[in-house]
């Protein structure tokens, strides 16, 4: 059985790791969508989910006016419809989802579920300075006005232990991309001496969940963040001593600063082969070039957010979560 390496390398004064999102209570038993409604930018994933569930799929039509105002049209119907939409770059998408949910409601939808593999506005779960909006609660309450239940994959929770609380107590299911990562690594026949590394304490539940089924050793680093693009990472050197290959595991890769900083630190202590596995890839092509310069060989992401690095499907994870809640 896999065991963490160098546990004393973690600063005992550091904040507690984020709650294990895989331990969230399931939605109310018995809910299963009778139709899936998706958007053009995630149509392959939405269609794959509908096929796996054995229900119809319908595309939500969105028309934009010259001033960027939008209108939506839905031709299909559902009594228990699921809206499928990853909400990265969220502002316009949130409006589209709210309009779509409203149409489904007026056309007979009684139990509307929002399946948002990537859930936005989770970072700001408290006011860190006077005058700041607590966006997690505000956006959660807004979505809860129009939808009845929610499913997300590796939502970026910090001090919120229960995803239901984000949506004013409405049923919500937080799933994990760990199983998809484990399956992909197993298919690649990753050597048994590879170490899985998490960039910070918050990555502990995900790294552990990926490593243990493979009997791989794992460790997490300590991260000091001074700004969005200014971080310092302390690597547990005992975990990577004499190791040529590591796999970095994280839930979200956006600016890439954390991963690049970690890769350079690992390279400085002798690691030469580095791969990255992530649930949500949000970075652009320029950042991809920086990863290459930092000696990262490959990045593999789940397809909850459509991205060139997609190599793992989350369909089985969502279907499994729905079945487990019945």
PDB file of C-alpha atoms in Angstrom:
ATOM      1  CA  UNK A   1       0.000   0.000   0.000  1.00  0.00           C
ATOM      2  CA  UNK A   2       1.312   3.443  -0.901  1.00  0.00           C
ATOM      3  CA  UNK A   3       2.526   5.661   1.879  1.00  0.00           C
ATOM      4  CA  UNK A   4       3.407   9.355   1.919  1.00  0.00           C
ATOM      5  CA  UNK A   5       7.053  10.278   1.993  1.00  0.00           C
ATOM      6  CA  UNK A   6       8.703  12.762   4.291  1.00  0.00           C
ATOM      7  CA  UNK A   7       5.576  13.811   6.229  1.00  0.00           C
ATOM      8  CA  UNK A   8       7.706  15.955   8.522  1.00  0.00           C
ATOM      9  CA  UNK A   9       8.639  18.074   5.540  1.00  0.00           C
ATOM     10  CA  UNK A  10       5.281  19.767   5.882  1.00  0.00           C
ATOM     11  CA  UNK A  11       5.238  22.870   8.021  1.00  0.00           C
ATOM     12  CA  UNK A  12       3.157  22.026  11.102  1.00  0.00           C
ATOM     13  CA  UNK A  13       2.064  25.649  11.259  1.00  0.00           C
ATOM     14  CA  UNK A  14       0.718  25.628   7.713  1.00  0.00           C
ATOM     15  CA  UNK A  15      -3.057  25.688   7.112  1.00  0.00           C
ATOM     16  CA  UNK A  16      -4.912  22.403   7.145  1.00  0.00           C
ATOM     17  CA  UNK A  17      -5.236  20.725   3.753  1.00  0.00           C
ATOM     18  CA  UNK A  18      -8.447  21.512   1.907  1.00  0.00           C
ATOM     19  CA  UNK A  19     -11.315  19.143   2.673  1.00  0.00           C
ATOM     20  CA  UNK A  20     -11.415  15.931   0.676  1.00  0.00           C
ATOM     21  CA  UNK A  21     -13.885  16.756  -2.073  1.00  0.00           C
ATOM     22  CA  UNK A  22     -14.454  13.054  -2.689  1.00  0.00           C
ATOM     23  CA  UNK A  23     -16.108  12.749   0.727  1.00  0.00           C
ATOM     24  CA  UNK A  24     -19.071  15.028  -0.037  1.00  0.00           C
ATOM     25  CA  UNK A  25     -22.566  13.660   0.604  1.00  0.00           C
ATOM     26  CA  UNK A  26     -24.361  12.595  -2.572  1.00  0.00           C
ATOM     27  CA  UNK A  27     -27.384  14.316  -4.066  1.00  0.00           C
ATOM     28  CA  UNK A  28     -30.803  13.164  -2.913  1.00  0.00           C
ATOM     29  CA  UNK A  29     -31.168   9.515  -3.859  1.00  0.00           C
ATOM     30  CA  UNK A  30     -32.866   8.540  -7.066  1.00  0.00           C
ATOM     31  CA  UNK A  31     -32.066  11.463  -9.377  1.00  0.00           C
ATOM     32  CA  UNK A  32     -31.083  10.542 -12.892  1.00  0.00           C
ATOM     33  CA  UNK A  33     -31.456  12.959 -15.816  1.00  0.00           C
ATOM     34  CA  UNK A  34     -33.899  12.059 -18.563  1.00  0.00           C
ATOM     35  CA  UNK A  35     -32.127  14.339 -21.070  1.00  0.00           C
ATOM     36  CA  UNK A  36     -28.816  16.175 -21.370  1.00  0.00           C
ATOM     37  CA  UNK A  37     -28.641  19.722 -22.738  1.00  0.00           C
ATOM     38  CA  UNK A  38     -25.215  21.035 -23.687  1.00  0.00           C
ATOM     39  CA  UNK A  39     -23.484  23.882 -25.494  1.00  0.00           C
ATOM     40  CA  UNK A  40     -21.468  23.938 -28.690  1.00  0.00           C
ATOM     41  CA  UNK A  41     -18.114  24.483 -26.963  1.00  0.00           C
ATOM     42  CA  UNK A  42     -18.477  21.219 -25.023  1.00  0.00           C
ATOM     43  CA  UNK A  43     -20.716  19.256 -27.377  1.00  0.00           C
ATOM     44  CA  UNK A  44     -18.551  16.090 -27.718  1.00  0.00           C
ATOM     45  CA  UNK A  45     -18.383  15.688 -23.940  1.00  0.00           C
ATOM     46  CA  UNK A  46     -22.098  16.380 -23.503  1.00  0.00           C
ATOM     47  CA  UNK A  47     -23.008  13.904 -26.226  1.00  0.00           C
ATOM     48  CA  UNK A  48     -20.733  11.257 -24.706  1.00  0.00           C
ATOM     49  CA  UNK A  49     -22.380  11.722 -21.315  1.00  0.00           C
ATOM     50  CA  UNK A  50     -25.886  11.449 -22.792  1.00  0.00           C
ATOM     51  CA  UNK A  51     -24.912   8.294 -24.674  1.00  0.00           C
ATOM     52  CA  UNK A  52     -23.464   6.711 -21.523  1.00  0.00           C
ATOM     53  CA  UNK A  53     -26.675   7.543 -19.637  1.00  0.00           C
ATOM     54  CA  UNK A  54     -28.876   6.328 -22.467  1.00  0.00           C
ATOM     55  CA  UNK A  55     -30.810   9.590 -22.715  1.00  0.00           C
ATOM     56  CA  UNK A  56     -31.371  12.133 -25.522  1.00  0.00           C
ATOM     57  CA  UNK A  57     -28.913  14.970 -26.127  1.00  0.00           C
ATOM     58  CA  UNK A  58     -29.932  18.448 -27.248  1.00  0.00           C
ATOM     59  CA  UNK A  59     -27.738  21.433 -28.085  1.00  0.00           C
ATOM     60  CA  UNK A  60     -28.619  24.741 -26.457  1.00  0.00           C
ATOM     61  CA  UNK A  61     -28.661  27.320 -29.237  1.00  0.00           C
ATOM     62  CA  UNK A  62     -27.049  30.636 -28.296  1.00  0.00           C
ATOM     63  CA  UNK A  63     -27.306  33.780 -30.405  1.00  0.00           C
ATOM     64  CA  UNK A  64     -25.230  36.863 -29.646  1.00  0.00           C
ATOM     65  CA  UNK A  65     -26.281  40.357 -30.606  1.00  0.00           C
ATOM     66  CA  UNK A  66     -23.650  42.940 -31.681  1.00  0.00           C
ATOM     67  CA  UNK A  67     -23.419  44.355 -28.151  1.00  0.00           C
ATOM     68  CA  UNK A  68     -22.688  40.820 -26.752  1.00  0.00           C
ATOM     69  CA  UNK A  69     -26.152  40.371 -25.255  1.00  0.00           C
ATOM     70  CA  UNK A  70     -27.343  36.821 -25.859  1.00  0.00           C
ATOM     71  CA  UNK A  71     -30.502  34.808 -26.213  1.00  0.00           C
ATOM     72  CA  UNK A  72     -30.918  31.031 -25.949  1.00  0.00           C
ATOM     73  CA  UNK A  73     -33.280  28.558 -27.542  1.00  0.00           C
ATOM     74  CA  UNK A  74     -33.929  24.944 -26.531  1.00  0.00           C
ATOM     75  CA  UNK A  75     -36.030  22.703 -28.741  1.00  0.00           C
ATOM     76  CA  UNK A  76     -36.101  19.603 -26.526  1.00  0.00           C
ATOM     77  CA  UNK A  77     -37.801  19.042 -23.197  1.00  0.00           C
ATOM     78  CA  UNK A  78     -37.060  17.148 -20.014  1.00  0.00           C
ATOM     79  CA  UNK A  79     -38.758  16.612 -16.689  1.00  0.00           C
ATOM     80  CA  UNK A  80     -35.404  15.911 -15.030  1.00  0.00           C
ATOM     81  CA  UNK A  81     -33.029  17.707 -17.407  1.00  0.00           C
ATOM     82  CA  UNK A  82     -29.290  18.021 -16.940  1.00  0.00           C
ATOM     83  CA  UNK A  83     -27.484  21.109 -18.183  1.00  0.00           C
ATOM     84  CA  UNK A  84     -23.896  20.209 -19.054  1.00  0.00           C
ATOM     85  CA  UNK A  85     -21.447  23.117 -19.108  1.00  0.00           C
ATOM     86  CA  UNK A  86     -17.893  23.518 -17.824  1.00  0.00           C
ATOM     87  CA  UNK A  87     -17.762  27.076 -16.516  1.00  0.00           C
ATOM     88  CA  UNK A  88     -14.165  28.146 -17.151  1.00  0.00           C
ATOM     89  CA  UNK A  89     -13.985  31.761 -18.390  1.00  0.00           C
ATOM     90  CA  UNK A  90     -17.315  31.937 -16.621  1.00  0.00           C
ATOM     91  CA  UNK A  91     -18.994  35.309 -16.914  1.00  0.00           C
ATOM     92  CA  UNK A  92     -20.795  34.960 -20.254  1.00  0.00           C
ATOM     93  CA  UNK A  93     -21.377  31.244 -19.676  1.00  0.00           C
ATOM     94  CA  UNK A  94     -23.135  31.875 -16.388  1.00  0.00           C
ATOM     95  CA  UNK A  95     -25.684  34.073 -18.147  1.00  0.00           C
ATOM     96  CA  UNK A  96     -26.217  31.432 -20.832  1.00  0.00           C
ATOM     97  CA  UNK A  97     -26.724  28.700 -18.220  1.00  0.00           C
ATOM     98  CA  UNK A  98     -29.215  30.791 -16.250  1.00  0.00           C
ATOM     99  CA  UNK A  99     -31.224  31.570 -19.390  1.00  0.00           C
ATOM    100  CA  UNK A 100     -31.156  27.905 -20.446  1.00  0.00           C
ATOM    101  CA  UNK A 101     -32.279  26.714 -17.007  1.00  0.00           C
ATOM    102  CA  UNK A 102     -35.118  29.230 -17.101  1.00  0.00           C
ATOM    103  CA  UNK A 103     -36.314  27.855 -20.457  1.00  0.00           C
ATOM    104  CA  UNK A 104     -36.185  24.286 -19.167  1.00  0.00           C
ATOM    105  CA  UNK A 105     -38.190  25.313 -16.109  1.00  0.00           C
ATOM    106  CA  UNK A 106     -40.899  27.092 -18.073  1.00  0.00           C
ATOM    107  CA  UNK A 107     -41.189  24.081 -20.382  1.00  0.00           C
ATOM    108  CA  UNK A 108     -41.867  21.602 -17.621  1.00  0.00           C
ATOM    109  CA  UNK A 109     -38.496  20.862 -15.988  1.00  0.00           C
ATOM    110  CA  UNK A 110     -39.136  19.974 -12.338  1.00  0.00           C
ATOM    111  CA  UNK A 111     -35.722  18.815 -11.164  1.00  0.00           C
ATOM    112  CA  UNK A 112     -32.959  20.583 -13.090  1.00  0.00           C
ATOM    113  CA  UNK A 113     -29.380  19.508 -12.530  1.00  0.00           C
ATOM    114  CA  UNK A 114     -26.332  21.555 -13.491  1.00  0.00           C
ATOM    115  CA  UNK A 115     -23.345  19.361 -14.327  1.00  0.00           C
ATOM    116  CA  UNK A 116     -20.442  21.820 -14.286  1.00  0.00           C
ATOM    117  CA  UNK A 117     -17.196  19.807 -14.384  1.00  0.00           C
ATOM    118  CA  UNK A 118     -15.275  23.007 -13.716  1.00  0.00           C
ATOM    119  CA  UNK A 119     -16.995  25.178 -11.136  1.00  0.00           C
ATOM    120  CA  UNK A 120     -15.934  28.861 -11.036  1.00  0.00           C
ATOM    121  CA  UNK A 121     -15.768  31.461  -8.273  1.00  0.00           C
ATOM    122  CA  UNK A 122     -14.737  28.968  -5.610  1.00  0.00           C
ATOM    123  CA  UNK A 123     -11.495  30.759  -4.635  1.00  0.00           C
ATOM    124  CA  UNK A 124     -13.103  33.717  -2.879  1.00  0.00           C
ATOM    125  CA  UNK A 125     -14.893  31.876  -0.076  1.00  0.00           C
ATOM    126  CA  UNK A 126     -14.379  34.671   2.445  1.00  0.00           C
ATOM    127  CA  UNK A 127     -13.579  38.376   2.521  1.00  0.00           C
ATOM    128  CA  UNK A 128      -9.812  38.601   2.968  1.00  0.00           C
ATOM    129  CA  UNK A 129      -9.906  42.406   3.099  1.00  0.00           C
ATOM    130  CA  UNK A 130     -12.674  44.875   3.925  1.00  0.00           C
ATOM    131  CA  UNK A 131     -14.931  45.568   0.993  1.00  0.00           C
ATOM    132  CA  UNK A 132     -14.380  42.289  -0.870  1.00  0.00           C
ATOM    133  CA  UNK A 133     -17.310  40.289  -2.206  1.00  0.00           C
ATOM    134  CA  UNK A 134     -17.541  36.648  -1.139  1.00  0.00           C
ATOM    135  CA  UNK A 135     -18.087  35.423  -4.681  1.00  0.00           C
ATOM    136  CA  UNK A 136     -18.479  31.738  -3.782  1.00  0.00           C
ATOM    137  CA  UNK A 137     -21.642  32.399  -1.813  1.00  0.00           C
ATOM    138  CA  UNK A 138     -22.991  34.976  -4.251  1.00  0.00           C
ATOM    139  CA  UNK A 139     -22.577  32.878  -7.396  1.00  0.00           C
ATOM    140  CA  UNK A 140     -23.695  29.726  -5.599  1.00  0.00           C
ATOM    141  CA  UNK A 141     -26.895  31.386  -4.430  1.00  0.00           C
ATOM    142  CA  UNK A 142     -27.507  32.765  -7.924  1.00  0.00           C
ATOM    143  CA  UNK A 143     -27.207  29.338  -9.557  1.00  0.00           C
ATOM    144  CA  UNK A 144     -29.344  27.763  -6.821  1.00  0.00           C
ATOM    145  CA  UNK A 145     -32.174  30.099  -7.835  1.00  0.00           C
ATOM    146  CA  UNK A 146     -32.394  28.433 -11.243  1.00  0.00           C
ATOM    147  CA  UNK A 147     -31.140  24.858 -10.725  1.00  0.00           C
ATOM    148  CA  UNK A 148     -32.127  22.199  -8.208  1.00  0.00           C
ATOM    149  CA  UNK A 149     -28.932  20.141  -7.868  1.00  0.00           C
ATOM    150  CA  UNK A 150     -25.286  20.330  -8.881  1.00  0.00           C
ATOM    151  CA  UNK A 151     -22.396  18.099  -9.889  1.00  0.00           C
ATOM    152  CA  UNK A 152     -18.768  19.247 -10.178  1.00  0.00           C
ATOM    153  CA  UNK A 153     -15.415  17.515 -10.560  1.00  0.00           C
ATOM    154  CA  UNK A 154     -12.633  18.521  -8.165  1.00  0.00           C
ATOM    155  CA  UNK A 155     -14.227  21.833  -7.186  1.00  0.00           C
ATOM    156  CA  UNK A 156     -11.536  24.104  -5.805  1.00  0.00           C
ATOM    157  CA  UNK A 157     -12.783  24.262  -2.215  1.00  0.00           C
ATOM    158  CA  UNK A 158     -10.685  25.713   0.584  1.00  0.00           C
ATOM    159  CA  UNK A 159     -12.516  26.428   3.816  1.00  0.00           C
ATOM    160  CA  UNK A 160     -15.875  25.102   2.586  1.00  0.00           C
ATOM    161  CA  UNK A 161     -16.111  21.454   3.608  1.00  0.00           C
ATOM    162  CA  UNK A 162     -19.474  20.700   2.008  1.00  0.00           C
ATOM    163  CA  UNK A 163     -20.342  21.565  -1.607  1.00  0.00           C
ATOM    164  CA  UNK A 164     -24.031  21.689  -0.649  1.00  0.00           C
ATOM    165  CA  UNK A 165     -23.269  24.803   1.371  1.00  0.00           C
ATOM    166  CA  UNK A 166     -22.161  26.632  -1.781  1.00  0.00           C
ATOM    167  CA  UNK A 167     -25.648  26.219  -3.232  1.00  0.00           C
ATOM    168  CA  UNK A 168     -27.729  27.305  -0.250  1.00  0.00           C
ATOM    169  CA  UNK A 169     -28.110  23.723   0.955  1.00  0.00           C
ATOM    170  CA  UNK A 170     -29.354  22.272  -2.331  1.00  0.00           C
ATOM    171  CA  UNK A 171     -28.036  18.763  -3.108  1.00  0.00           C
ATOM    172  CA  UNK A 172     -24.577  18.785  -4.692  1.00  0.00           C
ATOM    173  CA  UNK A 173     -22.063  16.112  -5.550  1.00  0.00           C
ATOM    174  CA  UNK A 174     -18.314  16.760  -5.654  1.00  0.00           C
ATOM    175  CA  UNK A 175     -16.575  14.104  -7.713  1.00  0.00           C
ATOM    176  CA  UNK A 176     -12.857  13.474  -8.150  1.00  0.00           C
ATOM    177  CA  UNK A 177     -10.783  13.072 -11.298  1.00  0.00           C
ATOM    178  CA  UNK A 178      -8.455  10.711  -9.425  1.00  0.00           C
ATOM    179  CA  UNK A 179      -9.879   7.514 -10.926  1.00  0.00           C
ATOM    180  CA  UNK A 180      -9.302   8.780 -14.469  1.00  0.00           C
ATOM    181  CA  UNK A 181      -5.686   9.666 -13.629  1.00  0.00           C
ATOM    182  CA  UNK A 182      -5.069   6.315 -11.994  1.00  0.00           C
ATOM    183  CA  UNK A 183      -6.478   4.467 -15.011  1.00  0.00           C
ATOM    184  CA  UNK A 184      -4.360   6.508 -17.432  1.00  0.00           C
ATOM    185  CA  UNK A 185      -1.166   5.918 -15.457  1.00  0.00           C
ATOM    186  CA  UNK A 186      -1.936   2.213 -15.159  1.00  0.00           C
ATOM    187  CA  UNK A 187      -2.484   1.961 -18.917  1.00  0.00           C
ATOM    188  CA  UNK A 188       0.890   3.635 -19.438  1.00  0.00           C
ATOM    189  CA  UNK A 189       2.465   1.069 -17.101  1.00  0.00           C
ATOM    190  CA  UNK A 190       4.218   3.764 -15.115  1.00  0.00           C
ATOM    191  CA  UNK A 191       7.261   2.281 -13.329  1.00  0.00           C
ATOM    192  CA  UNK A 192       6.829   1.432  -9.667  1.00  0.00           C
ATOM    193  CA  UNK A 193       9.665   3.742  -8.613  1.00  0.00           C
ATOM    194  CA  UNK A 194       7.945   6.894  -9.922  1.00  0.00           C
ATOM    195  CA  UNK A 195       6.908   9.323  -7.166  1.00  0.00           C
ATOM    196  CA  UNK A 196       3.728  11.387  -7.348  1.00  0.00           C
ATOM    197  CA  UNK A 197       4.151  14.972  -6.169  1.00  0.00           C
ATOM    198  CA  UNK A 198       1.498  17.503  -5.175  1.00  0.00           C
ATOM    199  CA  UNK A 199       2.478  21.183  -5.355  1.00  0.00           C
ATOM    200  CA  UNK A 200       0.878  22.113  -2.014  1.00  0.00           C
ATOM    201  CA  UNK A 201      -0.973  20.763   0.997  1.00  0.00           C
ATOM    202  CA  UNK A 202      -4.325  21.318  -0.688  1.00  0.00           C
ATOM    203  CA  UNK A 203      -3.452  18.695  -3.299  1.00  0.00           C
ATOM    204  CA  UNK A 204      -3.061  15.964  -0.660  1.00  0.00           C
ATOM    205  CA  UNK A 205      -6.462  14.221  -1.129  1.00  0.00           C
ATOM    206  CA  UNK A 206      -6.082  14.080  -4.917  1.00  0.00           C
ATOM    207  CA  UNK A 207      -2.467  12.893  -4.908  1.00  0.00           C
ATOM    208  CA  UNK A 208      -3.231  10.209  -2.351  1.00  0.00           C
ATOM    209  CA  UNK A 209      -6.286   9.018  -4.282  1.00  0.00           C
ATOM    210  CA  UNK A 210      -4.241   8.656  -7.473  1.00  0.00           C
ATOM    211  CA  UNK A 211      -1.194   7.030  -5.882  1.00  0.00           C
ATOM    212  CA  UNK A 212      -2.659   4.455  -3.516  1.00  0.00           C
ATOM    213  CA  UNK A 213      -4.444   2.225  -6.085  1.00  0.00           C
ATOM    214  CA  UNK A 214      -1.147   2.047  -7.982  1.00  0.00           C
ATOM    215  CA  UNK A 215       0.930   1.399  -4.855  1.00  0.00           C
ATOM    216  CA  UNK A 216       3.099   4.392  -5.773  1.00  0.00           C
ATOM    217  CA  UNK A 217       4.882   6.554  -3.237  1.00  0.00           C
ATOM    218  CA  UNK A 218       3.759  10.159  -2.983  1.00  0.00           C
ATOM    219  CA  UNK A 219       4.533  13.430  -1.271  1.00  0.00           C
ATOM    220  CA  UNK A 220       3.313  17.014  -1.213  1.00  0.00           C
ATOM    221  CA  UNK A 221       5.226  20.274  -1.187  1.00  0.00           C
ATOM    222  CA  UNK A 222       4.728  23.450   0.789  1.00  0.00           C
ATOM    223  CA  UNK A 223       3.725  26.494  -1.249  1.00  0.00           C
ATOM    224  CA  UNK A 224       4.077  30.122  -0.261  1.00  0.00           C
ATOM    225  CA  UNK A 225       1.990  32.360  -2.516  1.00  0.00           C
ATOM    226  CA  UNK A 226       2.813  36.057  -2.609  1.00  0.00           C
ATOM    227  CA  UNK A 227       0.699  36.859  -5.671  1.00  0.00           C
ATOM    228  CA  UNK A 228      -1.004  35.297  -8.690  1.00  0.00           C
ATOM    229  CA  UNK A 229       2.370  34.923 -10.427  1.00  0.00           C
ATOM    230  CA  UNK A 230       4.732  34.893  -7.471  1.00  0.00           C
ATOM    231  CA  UNK A 231       5.082  31.620  -5.578  1.00  0.00           C
ATOM    232  CA  UNK A 232       7.781  29.764  -3.670  1.00  0.00           C
ATOM    233  CA  UNK A 233       7.672  25.985  -3.375  1.00  0.00           C
ATOM    234  CA  UNK A 234       9.542  23.895  -0.824  1.00  0.00           C
ATOM    235  CA  UNK A 235      10.068  20.340  -2.060  1.00  0.00           C
ATOM    236  CA  UNK A 236      10.428  17.447   0.414  1.00  0.00           C
ATOM    237  CA  UNK A 237      13.882  16.505  -0.862  1.00  0.00           C
ATOM    238  CA  UNK A 238      13.795  13.105   0.808  1.00  0.00           C
ATOM    239  CA  UNK A 239      10.869  12.151  -1.409  1.00  0.00           C
ATOM    240  CA  UNK A 240      12.688  12.805  -4.662  1.00  0.00           C
ATOM    241  CA  UNK A 241      16.259  11.966  -3.731  1.00  0.00           C
ATOM    242  CA  UNK A 242      17.834   9.800  -6.427  1.00  0.00           C
ATOM    243  CA  UNK A 243      14.599   9.834  -8.423  1.00  0.00           C
ATOM    244  CA  UNK A 244      14.821  10.488 -12.149  1.00  0.00           C
ATOM    245  CA  UNK A 245      11.083  10.599 -12.800  1.00  0.00           C
ATOM    246  CA  UNK A 246       8.108  12.159 -11.012  1.00  0.00           C
ATOM    247  CA  UNK A 247       4.474  12.820 -11.853  1.00  0.00           C
ATOM    248  CA  UNK A 248       3.071  16.135 -10.666  1.00  0.00           C
ATOM    249  CA  UNK A 249      -0.640  15.940  -9.763  1.00  0.00           C
ATOM    250  CA  UNK A 250      -2.901  18.966  -9.287  1.00  0.00           C
ATOM    251  CA  UNK A 251      -6.579  19.769  -9.697  1.00  0.00           C
ATOM    252  CA  UNK A 252      -6.246  22.977 -11.729  1.00  0.00           C
ATOM    253  CA  UNK A 253      -3.455  24.345 -13.920  1.00  0.00           C
ATOM    254  CA  UNK A 254      -4.217  27.890 -15.042  1.00  0.00           C
ATOM    255  CA  UNK A 255      -1.395  30.447 -15.087  1.00  0.00           C
ATOM    256  CA  UNK A 256       1.111  27.600 -14.843  1.00  0.00           C
ATOM    257  CA  UNK A 257       3.298  29.474 -12.376  1.00  0.00           C
ATOM    258  CA  UNK A 258       2.969  26.879  -9.617  1.00  0.00           C
ATOM    259  CA  UNK A 259       3.754  23.947 -11.907  1.00  0.00           C
ATOM    260  CA  UNK A 260       6.662  25.720 -13.614  1.00  0.00           C
ATOM    261  CA  UNK A 261       8.160  26.764 -10.273  1.00  0.00           C
ATOM    262  CA  UNK A 262       7.841  23.216  -8.961  1.00  0.00           C
ATOM    263  CA  UNK A 263       9.347  21.721 -12.125  1.00  0.00           C
ATOM    264  CA  UNK A 264      12.369  23.999 -11.944  1.00  0.00           C
ATOM    265  CA  UNK A 265      12.847  23.177  -8.264  1.00  0.00           C
ATOM    266  CA  UNK A 266      12.654  19.452  -8.983  1.00  0.00           C
ATOM    267  CA  UNK A 267      15.128  19.837 -11.826  1.00  0.00           C
ATOM    268  CA  UNK A 268      17.542  21.589  -9.488  1.00  0.00           C
ATOM    269  CA  UNK A 269      17.531  18.585  -7.152  1.00  0.00           C
ATOM    270  CA  UNK A 270      18.209  16.114  -9.937  1.00  0.00           C
ATOM    271  CA  UNK A 271      14.826  15.089 -11.337  1.00  0.00           C
ATOM    272  CA  UNK A 272      14.940  14.895 -15.115  1.00  0.00           C
ATOM    273  CA  UNK A 273      11.646  13.392 -16.265  1.00  0.00           C
ATOM    274  CA  UNK A 274       8.473  15.216 -15.243  1.00  0.00           C
ATOM    275  CA  UNK A 275       4.883  14.668 -16.333  1.00  0.00           C
ATOM    276  CA  UNK A 276       1.838  16.590 -15.135  1.00  0.00           C
ATOM    277  CA  UNK A 277      -1.636  15.184 -14.541  1.00  0.00           C
ATOM    278  CA  UNK A 278      -4.457  17.623 -13.869  1.00  0.00           C
ATOM    279  CA  UNK A 279      -8.229  17.588 -13.737  1.00  0.00           C
ATOM    280  CA  UNK A 280      -8.702  21.032 -15.269  1.00  0.00           C
ATOM    281  CA  UNK A 281      -6.320  22.581 -17.816  1.00  0.00           C
ATOM    282  CA  UNK A 282      -6.982  26.303 -18.264  1.00  0.00           C
ATOM    283  CA  UNK A 283      -3.637  27.503 -19.618  1.00  0.00           C
ATOM    284  CA  UNK A 284      -2.918  28.915 -23.070  1.00  0.00           C
ATOM    285  CA  UNK A 285      -0.409  28.041 -25.806  1.00  0.00           C
ATOM    286  CA  UNK A 286       2.182  30.493 -24.510  1.00  0.00           C
ATOM    287  CA  UNK A 287       2.142  28.801 -21.118  1.00  0.00           C
ATOM    288  CA  UNK A 288       2.532  25.446 -22.813  1.00  0.00           C
ATOM    289  CA  UNK A 289       5.831  26.680 -24.263  1.00  0.00           C
ATOM    290  CA  UNK A 290       6.975  27.621 -20.760  1.00  0.00           C
ATOM    291  CA  UNK A 291       6.195  24.106 -19.555  1.00  0.00           C
ATOM    292  CA  UNK A 292       8.449  22.706 -22.262  1.00  0.00           C
ATOM    293  CA  UNK A 293      11.255  25.057 -21.256  1.00  0.00           C
ATOM    294  CA  UNK A 294      10.849  23.846 -17.654  1.00  0.00           C
ATOM    295  CA  UNK A 295      11.600  20.263 -18.813  1.00  0.00           C
ATOM    296  CA  UNK A 296       8.032  18.998 -18.479  1.00  0.00           C
ATOM    297  CA  UNK A 297       7.610  16.142 -20.958  1.00  0.00           C
ATOM    298  CA  UNK A 298       3.842  15.927 -21.137  1.00  0.00           C
ATOM    299  CA  UNK A 299       0.670  17.289 -19.573  1.00  0.00           C
ATOM    300  CA  UNK A 300      -2.449  15.146 -19.465  1.00  0.00           C
ATOM    301  CA  UNK A 301      -5.802  16.601 -18.438  1.00  0.00           C
ATOM    302  CA  UNK A 302      -9.355  15.397 -17.998  1.00  0.00           C
ATOM    303  CA  UNK A 303     -11.803  16.537 -20.656  1.00  0.00           C
ATOM    304  CA  UNK A 304     -14.199  18.316 -18.300  1.00  0.00           C
ATOM    305  CA  UNK A 305     -12.611  21.460 -19.715  1.00  0.00           C
ATOM    306  CA  UNK A 306     -11.993  21.024 -23.466  1.00  0.00           C
ATOM    307  CA  UNK A 307      -8.255  21.554 -24.026  1.00  0.00           C
ATOM    308  CA  UNK A 308      -5.485  20.315 -26.358  1.00  0.00           C
ATOM    309  CA  UNK A 309      -3.996  18.308 -23.461  1.00  0.00           C
ATOM    310  CA  UNK A 310      -7.175  16.271 -22.872  1.00  0.00           C
ATOM    311  CA  UNK A 311      -6.374  12.597 -22.530  1.00  0.00           C
ATOM    312  CA  UNK A 312      -8.812  11.372 -19.869  1.00  0.00           C
ATOM    313  CA  UNK A 313     -12.601  11.226 -19.989  1.00  0.00           C
ATOM    314  CA  UNK A 314     -14.754  12.158 -17.006  1.00  0.00           C
ATOM    315  CA  UNK A 315     -17.902  10.499 -18.373  1.00  0.00           C
ATOM    316  CA  UNK A 316     -17.441   7.331 -16.294  1.00  0.00           C
ATOM    317  CA  UNK A 317     -16.779   9.444 -13.212  1.00  0.00           C
ATOM    318  CA  UNK A 318     -20.048  11.362 -13.631  1.00  0.00           C
ATOM    319  CA  UNK A 319     -22.084   8.275 -14.486  1.00  0.00           C
ATOM    320  CA  UNK A 320     -20.557   6.426 -11.545  1.00  0.00           C
ATOM    321  CA  UNK A 321     -21.392   9.280  -9.219  1.00  0.00           C
ATOM    322  CA  UNK A 322     -24.989   9.376 -10.410  1.00  0.00           C
ATOM    323  CA  UNK A 323     -25.395   5.611 -10.068  1.00  0.00           C
ATOM    324  CA  UNK A 324     -23.866   5.618  -6.591  1.00  0.00           C
ATOM    325  CA  UNK A 325     -26.416   8.203  -5.440  1.00  0.00           C
ATOM    326  CA  UNK A 326     -29.421   6.136  -6.517  1.00  0.00           C
TER     327      UNK A 326
END
